[in-house]
Coordinates of C-alpha atoms in Angstrom, one line a residue:
M257 CA 88.4 108.3 69.4
T258 CA 87.3 109.3 72.6
E259 CA 89.8 108.0 75.3
A260 CA 88.3 105.2 77.8
A261 CA 87.2 106.6 81.3
P262 CA 89.7 104.9 84.0
P263 CA 87.8 101.9 86.1
A264 CA 86.4 103.3 89.4
G265 CA 87.6 102.1 92.4
L266 CA 89.9 102.9 95.1
G267 CA 94.0 102.0 95.6
L268 CA 94.2 101.0 91.7
A269 CA 97.0 101.2 89.9
R270 CA 98.1 104.1 88.2
S271 CA 100.9 103.3 85.5
E272 CA 101.6 99.8 84.1
G273 CA 104.0 99.2 86.9
A274 CA 107.8 99.0 87.7
L275 CA 107.5 95.2 86.2
A276 CA 105.2 95.7 83.4
G277 CA 106.8 93.0 80.2
L278 CA 107.7 90.8 83.1
R279 CA 106.0 87.8 82.8
V280 CA 105.3 85.0 85.7
I281 CA 103.7 81.4 85.5
D282 CA 102.4 80.9 88.6
L283 CA 102.0 77.0 89.9
T284 CA 101.2 78.4 93.2
R285 CA 98.3 77.5 95.9
V286 CA 97.6 78.3 99.1
L287 CA 99.2 81.2 101.0
G288 CA 102.9 82.1 100.4
G289 CA 103.7 81.6 96.7
P290 CA 100.5 83.0 95.9
Y291 CA 101.0 86.2 97.8
C292 CA 104.6 86.5 96.2
T293 CA 102.9 86.5 92.8
M294 CA 100.3 89.1 93.6
V295 CA 103.0 91.3 95.0
L296 CA 104.6 91.0 91.6
S297 CA 101.0 91.5 89.5
D298 CA 100.6 94.6 91.9
H299 CA 103.4 96.5 90.1
G300 CA 102.9 95.3 86.5
A301 CA 104.0 91.7 85.9
E302 CA 101.6 89.8 84.1
V303 CA 100.7 86.6 86.2
I304 CA 99.6 83.5 84.7
K305 CA 97.3 81.4 87.8
L306 CA 97.7 77.3 86.4
E307 CA 94.9 75.9 88.5
P308 CA 94.6 72.0 88.9
P309 CA 91.5 70.4 88.1
Q310 CA 90.2 70.8 91.6
G311 CA 91.4 74.6 91.4
D312 CA 93.6 76.3 94.1
E313 CA 92.1 74.6 97.4
V314 CA 91.7 78.1 99.2
R315 CA 88.5 78.9 97.0
D316 CA 87.3 76.7 99.3
W317 CA 88.5 77.7 102.7
G318 CA 85.4 79.8 103.6
P319 CA 82.8 81.0 104.7
P320 CA 82.9 84.1 103.8
F321 CA 82.7 83.2 100.0
N322 CA 82.0 86.2 96.9
E323 CA 79.5 85.7 94.8
A324 CA 81.2 83.9 92.4
G325 CA 81.8 81.0 95.4
D326 CA 85.0 81.6 95.8
A327 CA 85.9 82.1 99.7
S328 CA 88.0 85.1 101.0
Y329 CA 91.1 83.2 101.6
F330 CA 91.8 83.0 97.7
V331 CA 90.4 86.7 97.3
G332 CA 92.6 88.1 99.5
V333 CA 95.4 87.3 97.5
N334 CA 95.1 86.3 93.9
R335 CA 94.1 89.9 92.2
N336 CA 95.1 91.3 89.4
K337 CA 96.2 87.5 88.3
R338 CA 94.5 85.2 85.1
S339 CA 93.5 81.2 85.5
V340 CA 93.4 78.6 83.6
G341 CA 92.4 75.2 84.6
L342 CA 95.5 72.8 83.2
D343 CA 96.2 69.1 84.2
L344 CA 99.6 69.0 84.7
S345 CA 99.3 65.1 85.4
K346 CA 98.6 64.7 81.7
P347 CA 101.6 64.6 79.5
E348 CA 100.2 67.1 77.3
G349 CA 99.0 69.4 80.3
R350 CA 103.1 69.8 80.7
E351 CA 103.8 70.1 77.0
V352 CA 101.1 73.1 77.8
L353 CA 103.3 74.4 80.5
L354 CA 106.5 74.1 78.6
R355 CA 104.9 76.3 75.7
L356 CA 103.9 78.9 78.2
L357 CA 107.2 79.0 79.5
E358 CA 108.7 80.2 76.1
G359 CA 109.3 84.1 76.5
A360 CA 108.5 84.1 80.1
D361 CA 110.7 85.4 83.1
V362 CA 109.8 83.7 85.9
L363 CA 108.2 80.2 86.9
V364 CA 106.7 80.1 90.5
E365 CA 105.6 76.6 92.2
N366 CA 104.8 75.5 95.5
F367 CA 104.5 71.5 94.9
K368 CA 106.5 68.9 96.9
P369 CA 110.0 68.5 96.3
G370 CA 110.4 66.1 93.4
S371 CA 107.3 66.6 91.7
M372 CA 108.5 68.6 88.9
E373 CA 111.1 66.4 88.0
K374 CA 109.3 63.4 88.3
W375 CA 106.9 65.0 85.8
G376 CA 110.0 65.4 83.8
L377 CA 110.3 69.4 84.7
G378 CA 113.1 69.6 86.9
Y379 CA 115.0 72.7 86.8
E380 CA 118.5 71.2 86.6
A381 CA 117.8 68.5 84.0
V382 CA 115.2 70.4 81.9
L383 CA 114.2 73.8 82.6
K384 CA 117.5 75.2 83.0
Q385 CA 118.5 74.0 79.5
R386 CA 115.6 74.2 77.3
F387 CA 114.9 78.1 79.3
P388 CA 118.3 79.7 80.3
A389 CA 117.0 82.8 81.5
L390 CA 114.1 81.7 83.3
V391 CA 114.1 82.5 86.7
H392 CA 112.6 79.1 89.0
C393 CA 111.5 79.8 92.3
R394 CA 110.2 77.2 94.5
V395 CA 108.4 77.3 97.7
S396 CA 108.1 74.4 100.0
G397 CA 108.2 73.6 103.6
F398 CA 111.7 72.5 104.4
G399 CA 113.3 72.0 100.7
G400 CA 114.5 69.1 99.0
E401 CA 117.2 67.5 101.0
G402 CA 118.4 67.2 104.7
P403 CA 116.9 65.9 107.8
L404 CA 113.2 67.1 106.8
G405 CA 113.6 67.6 103.1
G406 CA 110.4 66.8 101.2
F407 CA 108.4 66.8 104.0
P408 CA 104.8 69.0 103.7
G409 CA 104.8 72.3 105.6
Y410 CA 102.1 74.7 106.9
D411 CA 102.4 77.8 108.7
A412 CA 101.2 77.0 111.8
V413 CA 103.5 73.4 111.7
L414 CA 106.6 76.1 110.9
Q415 CA 105.7 78.8 113.7
A416 CA 105.9 75.7 115.9
M417 CA 108.9 74.0 114.6
T418 CA 111.4 77.7 113.9
G419 CA 110.3 78.7 117.8
L420 CA 108.2 81.4 116.8
M421 CA 105.1 80.2 119.0
S422 CA 107.4 79.4 121.6
I423 CA 108.3 83.4 122.1
N424 CA 104.4 84.1 121.5
G425 CA 101.9 84.3 124.2
T426 CA 102.5 84.6 127.9
E427 CA 104.3 82.2 130.9
D428 CA 100.3 81.4 131.8
S429 CA 99.2 81.1 127.9
G430 CA 102.2 78.9 126.8
P431 CA 103.8 78.8 123.2
T432 CA 101.2 80.3 120.9
R433 CA 100.3 80.8 117.4
L434 CA 100.6 84.2 115.8
G435 CA 96.8 84.8 114.5
T436 CA 98.4 86.2 110.9
P437 CA 100.1 83.4 108.8
I438 CA 103.1 85.2 109.2
V439 CA 105.4 82.3 108.2
D440 CA 103.7 82.2 105.0
I441 CA 103.2 85.8 104.7
A442 CA 107.0 86.4 105.5
T443 CA 107.8 83.6 102.9
G444 CA 105.9 85.2 100.1
L445 CA 107.8 88.2 100.7
F446 CA 111.0 87.1 101.2
S447 CA 110.4 85.1 97.6
T448 CA 109.5 88.3 95.9
I449 CA 113.1 89.6 96.9
G450 CA 115.0 86.5 95.6
I451 CA 113.2 86.5 92.3
L452 CA 113.7 90.1 92.1
M453 CA 117.7 89.5 92.8
A454 CA 117.9 86.9 90.5
L455 CA 116.2 89.4 87.7
Q456 CA 118.4 91.8 88.5
E457 CA 121.7 89.6 88.2
R458 CA 120.1 88.0 84.7
A459 CA 120.3 91.7 83.6
R460 CA 123.9 91.2 84.0
S461 CA 124.6 87.7 83.1
G462 CA 121.7 86.9 80.9
L463 CA 120.9 83.8 82.8
G464 CA 118.5 82.7 85.5
Q465 CA 118.7 80.3 88.3
Y466 CA 116.6 78.5 90.8
V467 CA 115.4 80.2 93.8
D468 CA 115.0 77.7 96.9
M469 CA 112.6 79.3 99.1
T470 CA 111.3 77.3 102.4
L471 CA 108.7 78.0 105.2
H472 CA 111.3 76.7 107.1
D473 CA 114.5 79.1 106.6
C474 CA 111.8 82.2 106.2
G475 CA 110.1 81.4 109.4
M476 CA 113.6 81.7 111.2
A477 CA 114.2 84.6 109.7
L478 CA 111.6 86.3 111.7
L479 CA 113.2 85.4 115.3
H480 CA 114.6 88.9 115.7
P481 CA 115.9 89.7 118.6
H482 CA 115.1 86.7 120.4
A483 CA 118.0 84.7 118.3
A484 CA 120.2 87.5 118.7
N485 CA 119.5 87.4 122.5
Y486 CA 120.4 83.6 122.7
F487 CA 123.2 83.8 120.6
L488 CA 124.6 86.5 122.9
N489 CA 123.2 85.3 126.0
G490 CA 122.5 81.3 125.8
K491 CA 119.4 81.7 127.7
R492 CA 116.2 80.2 126.4
P493 CA 114.2 83.2 125.2
R494 CA 110.5 83.2 126.6
A495 CA 107.2 84.3 125.8
T496 CA 106.1 87.9 127.6
G497 CA 103.4 88.6 125.7
N498 CA 103.0 92.1 124.6
P499 CA 105.9 93.4 126.8
H500 CA 109.3 93.7 124.6
P501 CA 112.2 91.4 126.0
N502 CA 114.8 94.5 125.6
L503 CA 112.8 97.7 126.0
V504 CA 110.6 98.9 128.7
P505 CA 108.3 100.8 128.4
Y506 CA 107.5 99.1 125.1
S507 CA 103.9 97.3 126.3
K508 CA 100.0 97.4 126.3
F509 CA 98.4 99.8 128.8
R510 CA 94.6 100.2 130.4
T511 CA 92.9 103.3 129.6
R512 CA 89.7 105.0 130.1
T513 CA 88.4 104.4 126.9
C514 CA 91.1 101.6 125.3
E515 CA 94.1 99.8 125.2
I516 CA 97.1 101.6 123.7
F517 CA 100.6 101.0 122.8
I518 CA 103.5 102.6 123.9
A519 CA 107.0 102.4 122.9
A520 CA 109.6 104.2 124.9
G521 CA 112.6 103.2 122.7
N522 CA 115.8 105.1 124.9
D523 CA 116.2 106.8 127.7
P524 CA 115.7 110.2 126.1
A525 CA 112.5 109.4 124.8
F526 CA 111.5 107.9 128.1
R527 CA 112.5 111.2 129.8
K528 CA 110.3 113.0 126.9
F529 CA 107.9 110.7 127.9
C530 CA 107.9 111.3 131.4
D531 CA 107.6 115.0 130.9
F532 CA 104.9 114.8 128.5
L533 CA 102.7 112.9 131.4
G534 CA 103.7 115.4 133.9
L535 CA 105.7 112.8 135.6
P536 CA 109.1 114.0 135.8
D537 CA 110.6 112.8 138.8
L538 CA 110.2 109.0 137.3
A539 CA 112.7 109.6 135.1
K540 CA 115.3 110.5 137.7
D541 CA 114.3 107.3 139.9
E542 CA 117.4 104.8 139.9
R543 CA 114.8 102.0 139.0
F544 CA 114.0 103.4 136.0
A545 CA 116.4 105.6 135.2
T546 CA 117.9 103.6 132.5
N547 CA 116.4 101.0 130.4
G548 CA 118.7 97.9 131.6
A549 CA 117.0 99.2 135.3
R550 CA 113.8 99.5 133.6
V551 CA 113.7 95.9 132.5
V552 CA 114.5 94.5 135.7
N553 CA 112.0 97.0 137.3
R554 CA 109.5 96.5 134.7
E555 CA 106.5 95.5 137.2
A556 CA 106.9 98.4 139.0
L557 CA 107.1 100.8 136.2
T558 CA 103.9 99.1 134.5
D559 CA 102.1 100.1 138.1
V560 CA 102.9 103.5 137.9
L561 CA 102.1 104.1 134.5
E562 CA 98.4 102.3 134.5
R563 CA 97.2 104.3 137.4
R564 CA 98.4 107.6 135.5
F565 CA 96.8 106.4 132.3
A566 CA 93.3 105.3 134.2
D567 CA 91.2 108.6 133.3
E568 CA 92.6 109.1 130.2
D569 CA 90.7 109.3 126.8
G570 CA 93.1 106.5 125.0
H571 CA 92.4 107.7 121.6
E572 CA 93.1 111.2 122.1
L573 CA 96.2 110.8 124.6
T574 CA 98.0 108.4 121.9
R575 CA 97.0 111.6 119.3
R576 CA 98.6 114.5 121.5
M577 CA 101.6 111.8 122.2
L578 CA 102.3 111.1 118.3
A579 CA 102.1 115.0 117.6
A580 CA 104.9 115.2 120.6
G581 CA 107.1 112.6 118.8
L582 CA 106.4 110.0 121.1
P583 CA 105.3 106.5 119.4
A584 CA 101.7 105.5 120.8
G585 CA 98.9 104.0 119.2
P586 CA 95.5 102.8 120.1
V587 CA 94.8 99.0 120.1
L588 CA 92.2 98.9 117.3
H589 CA 90.5 95.9 116.0
V590 CA 90.5 95.0 112.2
D591 CA 87.4 96.7 111.1
E592 CA 88.6 99.8 112.6
A593 CA 91.7 100.1 111.5
M594 CA 90.6 99.6 107.5
A595 CA 88.1 102.3 108.7
A596 CA 90.9 104.6 110.0
A597 CA 91.6 107.9 108.2
H598 CA 95.0 107.5 107.5
T599 CA 94.5 103.9 105.9
A600 CA 92.2 105.9 103.0
H601 CA 94.7 108.5 102.9
R602 CA 97.7 105.9 102.5
E603 CA 95.2 103.7 99.8
M604 CA 95.6 100.6 102.0
V605 CA 92.2 99.5 101.0
T606 CA 91.5 98.5 97.7
E607 CA 88.4 98.5 95.8
L608 CA 87.1 97.6 92.3
G609 CA 83.8 96.5 90.9
G610 CA 82.6 94.1 93.8
Y611 CA 86.2 93.3 94.9
R612 CA 87.7 95.0 98.3
G613 CA 91.1 94.2 100.0
V614 CA 94.4 95.4 101.8
G615 CA 96.2 97.6 99.0
T616 CA 99.7 97.4 98.3
P617 CA 102.2 98.8 101.0
I618 CA 104.9 99.3 98.3
K619 CA 104.6 103.2 97.0
L620 CA 106.8 103.9 94.0
S621 CA 106.6 108.0 92.5
R622 CA 107.0 107.5 88.9
T623 CA 105.5 103.6 88.8
P624 CA 102.8 103.4 91.4
G625 CA 101.1 99.5 91.6
G626 CA 98.1 98.6 92.8
T627 CA 95.0 96.8 91.8
R628 CA 94.8 96.3 88.0
A629 CA 91.8 93.3 87.7
E630 CA 89.4 91.5 90.4
P631 CA 90.8 88.1 91.5
P632 CA 90.1 85.4 88.6
R633 CA 87.2 82.8 89.0
Y634 CA 88.5 79.3 88.2
A635 CA 89.7 78.9 84.8
E636 CA 88.2 82.6 83.6
H637 CA 91.0 83.3 81.1
T638 CA 92.3 79.9 79.6
D639 CA 91.1 80.8 76.1
G640 CA 92.7 84.3 75.8
V641 CA 95.8 83.3 77.3
L642 CA 96.4 80.0 75.1
S643 CA 95.3 82.1 72.1
A644 CA 97.7 84.3 72.5
H645 CA 100.5 81.7 72.7
G646 CA 99.2 80.8 69.3
Y647 CA 96.9 78.1 70.1
S648 CA 94.4 77.5 67.3
E649 CA 90.1 77.2 68.6
A650 CA 90.9 73.5 67.3
E651 CA 93.9 73.0 69.5
L652 CA 91.9 74.3 72.2
A653 CA 88.6 71.9 71.3
A654 CA 91.4 68.9 71.5
L655 CA 92.5 69.5 74.8
R656 CA 89.3 69.9 76.2
A657 CA 88.3 66.9 75.0
S658 CA 91.2 65.4 76.5
G659 CA 90.9 66.5 79.8
V660 CA 94.0 68.8 79.7
L661 CA 91.8 71.9 79.8
V662 CA 89.3 72.4 82.6
D663 CA 87.0 74.7 82.4
A664 CA 84.8 73.9 85.8
R665 CA 86.8 72.8 89.5
R666 CA 86.4 68.9 90.1
K667 CA 85.3 69.0 93.6

């Protein structure tokens, strides 16, 4: 029999993946949780996404929308998953979940703390007893306890509350939200790490555990070096815009053709940088000879460098700097970054059918991950998933009739 040709596309998975055989039940929506489960799915985990009757709400966070009517926000973090429409508010729906958890390795959910317990599905009282090997990861805003326990959390709110906004922007702009939802994405990444740690420990003990992930904690974990500076000098960190608070030159500069970013991380690198620019005496100037002096005299050095760069082609200059071992690069817009030759070489744009997205950054030599399937339409895989778990056609029909299984989103 002739073997089927591999699908055409870019950045596709070329192996079963490092996590092949891992089964993940995904009850998450929006961004932090779905980002985590997409990372797992990129590397071979089977991810079954159970969506409520209204679906993951970010299916509506557009425009733009794809041909199926799903927003880019959903499409961007839900590839490789299978979707089941399930109403967990009904007891029969919770029984379906319990049946799906038989043989599952990981449960990821981001309900408000206390919701699973209210439904009789709490980890300590129920899931730990019934599925002792299960790793249960909960993603929440603040956790279930403490002064803010149980309160809802959203990325921008947590950027504000953890200090991230206060160090972003400039003194003139005031605290500024980072343009990317960094707290949500970081929480997804930290959650992935926590799950893999728990699975590694399970290989020794045979037992699962509860992974308690919060946007609050993950936002706090992103405060380097500002928290470290504060702990050492007791001074409130302030927004510095593009310049680094501890290093100079480590900032954005204007050239004739584009803006560029220069990163001279130590004194030898600065001397090499000055030699490259034909300004060897600059590194001998007592105002600039050490990083500490350059931090104090930041404005004077910036003025010298911007005059030097004024007639340069920034793209060509930074390419020569990189070739000389000096960290630098042009400030690109998103469309330019996606079209860059190195982006293509690293397979960081992935395509399959009508789907395009950012590829996996995790490169493994023997078990490379990547795109396996387009993001699912709502409830696209209900019959296939439940049939594989032993549900008969009659049972599926009964569950549909009772409203437990939902085939079309309820607006």
